[in-house]
């Protein structure tokens, strides 16, 4: 059986979707499937380019392939007669981020037209799907609300659970993952100003752009936090990331309305670490539960400082919440064997 995993690519960017596509191909090959990862270049700025990108992807017809597994806009427009969607997200700036005033599509008549064309193209391609899976209930609900399509939730498995072993506690709070404005690591730096001198924060991961790194460095410097906040702003190997996670007291992850539970959360719970997040973080809230598996607080510096204090002031409480998160994650029974069975059915 020949399978194409269809995804976008932005040069020099590697995040959760790229990790998922890479490991999906790896797991398919392990069971004897002839699988390839097809990455289509994607540029979204300025917004006018979006229409060109849609038309480009619609012009592709994938041949000599038994099954296509499509992950993201706009790559999922490529044509194939036996296409399954494992929808990570649509172009959210034409949907919920537009409603929230956070879109790069201008609020003009032309912007309205671009948004309408994206909705129409999505509705057309979703009608061709053999099956639509989504990576979380948040993504499923958004798809139903805006486009009217039903889907089945298929949460991604953790790619390498064996390296997230936990077991140690060096007392710091860790914020791992891609660095950008929607992941909101800057809010943790602001919150650190409300914490005692003993509090330590590590932010580790690759910035989406130079301005993202510079913003964090500026905030740390202006607040005088150089000796309490460590910025390791680069692409980390899986072993380096796991080492950070395994030695942390707790993990902080503050995305705005995240589509899924997120690898940061999955890795934290696999390692038995509690997670700090916010009430508007989206898909994480399926398993990050306040005072059960972590802390869920309002998205402001004072509330975040209170949540951070819960973990930093009590290693025993942090460990207990982390173990509860570990048990919850394992109870979900999310594994690659059952996932591949559904995607290939």
Short mmCIF file of C-alpha atoms in Angstrom, two decimals:
data_model
loop_
_atom_site.label_atom_id
_atom_site.label_comp_id
_atom_site.label_asym_id
_atom_site.label_seq_id
_atom_site.Cartn_x
_atom_site.Cartn_y
_atom_site.Cartn_z
CA UNK A 1 0.00 0.00 0.00
CA UNK A 2 1.25 3.46 -0.95
CA UNK A 3 0.35 6.40 1.31
CA UNK A 4 1.15 10.11 1.03
CA UNK A 5 1.06 12.23 4.19
CA UNK A 6 0.18 15.72 2.99
CA UNK A 7 1.35 18.76 4.94
CA UNK A 8 2.61 22.32 4.49
CA UNK A 9 6.09 23.63 5.04
CA UNK A 10 7.39 27.03 6.05
CA UNK A 11 11.18 27.22 5.59
CA UNK A 12 13.18 26.89 8.81
CA UNK A 13 10.05 26.22 10.88
CA UNK A 14 9.52 22.93 12.72
CA UNK A 15 6.66 22.48 15.17
CA UNK A 16 4.03 20.01 16.28
CA UNK A 17 2.54 19.43 12.83
CA UNK A 18 5.95 18.66 11.38
CA UNK A 19 6.70 16.26 14.23
CA UNK A 20 3.37 14.51 13.70
CA UNK A 21 3.81 14.13 9.94
CA UNK A 22 7.38 12.85 10.38
CA UNK A 23 6.40 10.24 12.94
CA UNK A 24 3.26 9.24 11.06
CA UNK A 25 5.39 8.34 8.05
CA UNK A 26 7.88 6.54 10.30
CA UNK A 27 5.13 4.48 11.97
CA UNK A 28 3.48 3.65 8.63
CA UNK A 29 6.78 2.37 7.24
CA UNK A 30 7.28 0.26 10.38
CA UNK A 31 4.14 -1.76 9.51
CA UNK A 32 5.16 -2.25 5.89
CA UNK A 33 3.36 0.68 4.26
CA UNK A 34 5.22 2.53 1.51
CA UNK A 35 4.77 6.05 2.93
CA UNK A 36 6.10 9.48 1.98
CA UNK A 37 5.75 12.92 3.54
CA UNK A 38 4.79 15.48 0.89
CA UNK A 39 5.42 19.02 2.16
CA UNK A 40 4.01 21.88 0.09
CA UNK A 41 5.57 25.33 0.63
CA UNK A 42 3.14 27.80 2.20
CA UNK A 43 3.33 31.58 2.54
CA UNK A 44 0.49 33.54 4.13
CA UNK A 45 1.73 37.12 4.23
CA UNK A 46 0.39 39.29 2.73
CA UNK A 47 -3.11 37.86 2.91
CA UNK A 48 -3.61 38.27 -0.84
CA UNK A 49 -1.21 35.34 -1.31
CA UNK A 50 -3.73 33.00 0.31
CA UNK A 51 -5.84 32.81 -2.84
CA UNK A 52 -2.78 31.99 -4.96
CA UNK A 53 -1.81 29.28 -2.47
CA UNK A 54 -5.28 27.73 -2.59
CA UNK A 55 -5.30 27.68 -6.40
CA UNK A 56 -1.79 26.21 -6.50
CA UNK A 57 -2.71 23.35 -4.16
CA UNK A 58 -6.02 22.72 -5.97
CA UNK A 59 -4.06 22.27 -9.20
CA UNK A 60 -2.07 19.35 -7.76
CA UNK A 61 -3.33 15.84 -8.51
CA UNK A 62 -1.55 13.09 -6.60
CA UNK A 63 -1.10 9.93 -8.68
CA UNK A 64 0.21 6.40 -8.11
CA UNK A 65 -0.94 6.48 -4.49
CA UNK A 66 -3.54 4.37 -2.69
CA UNK A 67 -4.33 6.74 0.17
CA UNK A 68 -3.66 10.39 1.03
CA UNK A 69 -3.74 11.57 4.66
CA UNK A 70 -4.23 15.35 4.68
CA UNK A 71 -3.27 17.42 7.71
CA UNK A 72 -3.44 21.19 7.14
CA UNK A 73 -4.57 24.14 5.01
CA UNK A 74 -3.79 24.69 2.17
CA UNK A 75 -1.99 21.43 1.38
CA UNK A 76 -5.24 19.53 1.92
CA UNK A 77 -6.64 20.96 -1.34
CA UNK A 78 -4.41 18.68 -3.43
CA UNK A 79 -6.61 16.25 -5.35
CA UNK A 80 -6.88 12.52 -4.76
CA UNK A 81 -9.83 10.12 -4.97
CA UNK A 82 -9.12 8.37 -1.65
CA UNK A 83 -8.28 11.12 0.78
CA UNK A 84 -8.67 11.00 4.57
CA UNK A 85 -8.37 14.14 6.65
CA UNK A 86 -6.56 14.16 9.98
CA UNK A 87 -7.32 17.82 10.46
CA UNK A 88 -4.86 19.66 12.67
CA UNK A 89 -6.41 23.02 11.87
CA UNK A 90 -7.86 25.09 9.08
CA UNK A 91 -6.65 28.61 8.34
CA UNK A 92 -7.85 29.93 11.67
CA UNK A 93 -7.40 33.56 10.69
CA UNK A 94 -10.41 33.12 8.42
CA UNK A 95 -12.40 31.60 11.27
CA UNK A 96 -12.10 32.03 15.04
CA UNK A 97 -9.06 34.32 14.93
CA UNK A 98 -10.98 36.62 12.56
CA UNK A 99 -13.77 36.77 15.11
CA UNK A 100 -11.22 37.50 17.84
CA UNK A 101 -9.65 40.34 15.85
CA UNK A 102 -6.34 38.49 15.51
CA UNK A 103 -6.30 37.78 11.77
CA UNK A 104 -3.78 38.89 9.16
CA UNK A 105 -6.67 39.18 6.69
CA UNK A 106 -7.63 42.86 6.60
CA UNK A 107 -11.08 43.89 7.79
CA UNK A 108 -11.94 45.41 4.41
CA UNK A 109 -14.27 44.40 1.54
CA UNK A 110 -11.35 42.58 -0.09
CA UNK A 111 -10.52 40.90 3.19
CA UNK A 112 -14.13 39.76 3.53
CA UNK A 113 -13.92 38.32 0.02
CA UNK A 114 -10.69 36.43 0.81
CA UNK A 115 -12.31 35.01 3.93
CA UNK A 116 -15.42 33.96 1.98
CA UNK A 117 -13.30 32.24 -0.68
CA UNK A 118 -11.42 30.27 2.00
CA UNK A 119 -14.71 29.12 3.54
CA UNK A 120 -16.05 28.06 0.13
CA UNK A 121 -12.84 26.20 -0.79
CA UNK A 122 -12.85 24.41 2.57
CA UNK A 123 -16.47 23.36 2.25
CA UNK A 124 -15.82 22.06 -1.26
CA UNK A 125 -12.79 19.97 -0.32
CA UNK A 126 -14.32 18.57 2.88
CA UNK A 127 -17.19 17.17 0.81
CA UNK A 128 -14.66 15.03 -1.08
CA UNK A 129 -13.24 13.38 2.04
CA UNK A 130 -13.49 9.65 2.59
CA UNK A 131 -13.41 10.43 6.32
CA UNK A 132 -12.64 13.44 8.49
CA UNK A 133 -10.73 12.99 11.73
CA UNK A 134 -9.71 15.92 13.90
CA UNK A 135 -6.90 16.11 16.41
CA UNK A 136 -9.08 17.36 19.28
CA UNK A 137 -12.60 18.21 20.35
CA UNK A 138 -11.71 21.89 19.94
CA UNK A 139 -10.88 21.39 16.24
CA UNK A 140 -13.99 19.23 15.77
CA UNK A 141 -16.27 21.82 17.34
CA UNK A 142 -14.76 24.61 15.25
CA UNK A 143 -15.22 22.59 12.06
CA UNK A 144 -18.85 21.92 12.92
CA UNK A 145 -19.57 25.51 13.99
CA UNK A 146 -18.12 27.24 10.95
CA UNK A 147 -18.45 24.65 8.17
CA UNK A 148 -21.18 22.28 9.33
CA UNK A 149 -19.12 19.08 8.95
CA UNK A 150 -19.05 16.26 11.50
CA UNK A 151 -15.77 14.56 12.37
CA UNK A 152 -14.31 11.97 14.70
CA UNK A 153 -11.68 13.02 17.23
CA UNK A 154 -8.40 11.13 16.82
CA UNK A 155 -5.87 12.52 19.26
CA UNK A 156 -2.23 12.13 18.13
CA UNK A 157 -0.12 9.70 20.15
CA UNK A 158 3.09 10.81 21.80
CA UNK A 159 5.95 10.06 19.44
CA UNK A 160 8.67 8.92 21.84
CA UNK A 161 7.20 8.39 25.32
CA UNK A 162 10.18 6.35 26.50
CA UNK A 163 12.40 9.45 26.86
CA UNK A 164 9.97 11.41 29.06
CA UNK A 165 10.65 9.59 32.29
CA UNK A 166 10.41 12.35 34.92
CA UNK A 167 11.67 11.33 38.32
CA UNK A 168 13.75 14.39 39.21
CA UNK A 169 12.92 17.94 40.30
CA UNK A 170 15.40 20.77 39.93
CA UNK A 171 12.82 23.31 41.08
CA UNK A 172 12.29 25.39 37.94
CA UNK A 173 9.20 26.08 35.86
CA UNK A 174 9.69 25.18 32.18
CA UNK A 175 7.97 26.76 29.16
CA UNK A 176 9.02 24.65 26.15
CA UNK A 177 8.01 24.78 22.50
CA UNK A 178 7.89 27.27 19.64
CA UNK A 179 8.27 30.90 20.66
CA UNK A 180 5.69 33.33 19.27
CA UNK A 181 3.01 35.79 20.32
CA UNK A 182 0.15 33.26 20.28
CA UNK A 183 2.06 30.88 22.59
CA UNK A 184 2.39 33.84 24.99
CA UNK A 185 5.62 32.99 26.79
CA UNK A 186 5.96 36.73 27.46
CA UNK A 187 3.14 36.50 30.02
CA UNK A 188 5.31 34.25 32.18
CA UNK A 189 8.09 36.82 32.23
CA UNK A 190 5.59 39.46 33.33
CA UNK A 191 4.31 37.10 36.04
CA UNK A 192 7.83 36.47 37.35
CA UNK A 193 7.93 40.06 38.60
CA UNK A 194 5.29 39.09 41.21
CA UNK A 195 7.26 36.09 42.51
CA UNK A 196 9.98 35.78 45.17
CA UNK A 197 13.66 35.89 44.23
CA UNK A 198 13.91 32.10 44.56
CA UNK A 199 11.52 31.49 41.62
CA UNK A 200 13.19 30.28 38.42
CA UNK A 201 11.79 30.09 34.90
CA UNK A 202 13.27 28.42 31.81
CA UNK A 203 11.89 29.25 28.35
CA UNK A 204 13.30 26.82 25.80
CA UNK A 205 12.48 26.46 22.11
CA UNK A 206 12.91 27.98 18.65
CA UNK A 207 11.54 31.48 17.98
CA UNK A 208 9.35 31.83 14.88
CA UNK A 209 11.29 34.97 14.00
CA UNK A 210 13.96 37.36 15.30
CA UNK A 211 11.36 39.72 16.75
CA UNK A 212 9.93 36.94 18.94
CA UNK A 213 13.34 36.30 20.52
CA UNK A 214 14.12 39.99 20.88
CA UNK A 215 10.80 40.67 22.64
CA UNK A 216 11.53 38.07 25.32
CA UNK A 217 15.11 39.28 25.83
CA UNK A 218 13.92 42.87 26.15
CA UNK A 219 11.28 41.96 28.71
CA UNK A 220 13.76 40.00 30.82
CA UNK A 221 16.28 42.83 30.72
CA UNK A 222 13.76 45.58 31.50
CA UNK A 223 12.41 43.60 34.46
CA UNK A 224 15.90 42.85 35.78
CA UNK A 225 15.26 39.09 35.66
CA UNK A 226 18.50 37.97 33.98
CA UNK A 227 19.52 35.80 36.96
CA UNK A 228 16.08 34.20 37.37
CA UNK A 229 14.87 33.61 33.78
CA UNK A 230 16.85 31.41 31.40
CA UNK A 231 16.19 31.90 27.68
CA UNK A 232 17.37 28.94 25.59
CA UNK A 233 15.98 30.16 22.26
CA UNK A 234 16.96 27.56 19.70
CA UNK A 235 15.83 24.30 18.16
CA UNK A 236 16.33 21.58 20.77
CA UNK A 237 17.01 17.94 20.06
CA UNK A 238 14.46 15.54 21.48
CA UNK A 239 16.99 14.44 24.07
CA UNK A 240 17.67 18.04 25.15
CA UNK A 241 13.95 18.76 25.41
CA UNK A 242 13.29 15.61 27.42
CA UNK A 243 16.12 16.50 29.80
CA UNK A 244 14.56 19.89 30.45
CA UNK A 245 11.10 18.35 30.98
CA UNK A 246 12.31 15.51 33.20
CA UNK A 247 14.10 17.89 35.59
CA UNK A 248 11.39 20.58 35.80
CA UNK A 249 9.06 21.14 38.77
CA UNK A 250 6.18 21.92 36.41
CA UNK A 251 5.47 22.85 32.79
CA UNK A 252 3.83 26.09 31.60
CA UNK A 253 1.97 26.21 28.28
CA UNK A 254 -0.15 29.28 27.50
CA UNK A 255 -1.34 29.15 23.87
CA UNK A 256 -4.38 31.13 22.84
CA UNK A 257 -7.21 28.74 21.96
CA UNK A 258 -4.93 25.84 21.01
CA UNK A 259 -6.43 23.37 18.54
CA UNK A 260 -5.28 20.29 20.41
CA UNK A 261 -3.99 19.01 23.72
CA UNK A 262 -0.54 19.79 22.32
CA UNK A 263 2.75 17.93 22.49
CA UNK A 264 3.91 20.12 25.37
CA UNK A 265 1.04 18.84 27.51
CA UNK A 266 1.44 15.23 26.39
CA UNK A 267 5.15 15.22 27.13
CA UNK A 268 4.61 16.85 30.53
CA UNK A 269 2.03 14.29 31.62
CA UNK A 270 4.09 11.40 30.27
CA UNK A 271 6.92 12.64 32.53
CA UNK A 272 4.57 13.10 35.49
CA UNK A 273 4.78 16.90 35.51
CA UNK A 274 1.78 19.18 36.19
CA UNK A 275 0.83 21.83 33.64
CA UNK A 276 0.06 25.51 34.15
CA UNK A 277 -2.25 27.00 31.55
CA UNK A 278 -4.98 29.60 31.13
CA UNK A 279 -8.75 29.58 30.85
CA UNK A 280 -8.57 30.54 27.15
CA UNK A 281 -6.00 27.93 26.08
CA UNK A 282 -8.47 25.76 24.13
CA UNK A 283 -7.75 22.07 23.59
CA UNK A 284 -5.45 21.69 26.60
CA UNK A 285 -8.43 22.08 28.88
CA UNK A 286 -9.62 18.60 27.91
CA UNK A 287 -7.00 17.15 30.26
CA UNK A 288 -5.40 20.05 32.17
CA UNK A 289 -7.79 20.48 35.09
CA UNK A 290 -7.35 23.02 37.84
CA UNK A 291 -6.06 21.49 41.09
CA UNK A 292 -6.44 17.99 39.58
CA UNK A 293 -3.69 17.71 36.94
CA UNK A 294 -2.33 21.24 37.01
CA UNK A 295 -3.39 24.86 37.35
CA UNK A 296 -5.83 26.72 35.11
CA UNK A 297 -5.86 30.46 35.74
CA UNK A 298 -6.98 33.70 34.12
CA UNK A 299 -4.67 34.99 31.33
CA UNK A 300 -3.05 37.83 33.29
CA UNK A 301 0.24 38.19 35.14
CA UNK A 302 -1.24 38.23 38.65
CA UNK A 303 -3.24 35.04 38.15
CA UNK A 304 -0.29 33.33 36.47
CA UNK A 305 1.95 34.28 39.38
CA UNK A 306 -0.54 32.67 41.75
CA UNK A 307 -0.58 29.48 39.66
CA UNK A 308 3.21 29.40 39.44
CA UNK A 309 3.44 29.84 43.21
CA UNK A 310 1.35 26.72 43.78
CA UNK A 311 4.02 24.62 42.10
CA UNK A 312 7.17 26.47 43.10
CA UNK A 313 6.22 26.62 46.78
CA UNK A 314 5.39 22.91 47.15
CA UNK A 315 7.26 20.13 45.43
CA UNK A 316 4.91 17.57 46.98
CA UNK A 317 1.81 19.24 45.56
CA UNK A 318 3.42 19.56 42.14
CA UNK A 319 4.42 15.88 42.18
CA UNK A 320 0.93 14.75 43.18
CA UNK A 321 -0.73 16.76 40.39
CA UNK A 322 1.86 15.52 37.91
CA UNK A 323 1.20 11.91 38.79
CA UNK A 324 -2.53 12.50 38.39
CA UNK A 325 -1.85 13.91 34.92
CA UNK A 326 0.30 10.88 34.11
CA UNK A 327 -2.48 8.48 35.12
CA UNK A 328 -5.06 10.44 33.12
CA UNK A 329 -2.90 10.46 30.00
CA UNK A 330 -2.26 6.71 30.16
CA UNK A 331 -5.97 6.02 30.77
CA UNK A 332 -6.85 7.56 27.39
CA UNK A 333 -5.18 4.62 25.64
CA UNK A 334 -3.86 6.70 22.74
CA UNK A 335 -1.37 4.62 20.74
CA UNK A 336 -0.03 4.39 17.21
CA UNK A 337 -1.44 0.94 16.48
CA UNK A 338 -5.11 1.95 16.83
CA UNK A 339 -4.43 5.34 15.19
CA UNK A 340 -2.96 3.76 12.04
CA UNK A 341 -5.79 1.26 11.84
CA UNK A 342 -8.32 4.10 11.64
CA UNK A 343 -6.35 6.19 9.15
CA UNK A 344 -5.91 3.22 6.79
CA UNK A 345 -9.44 1.78 7.08
#
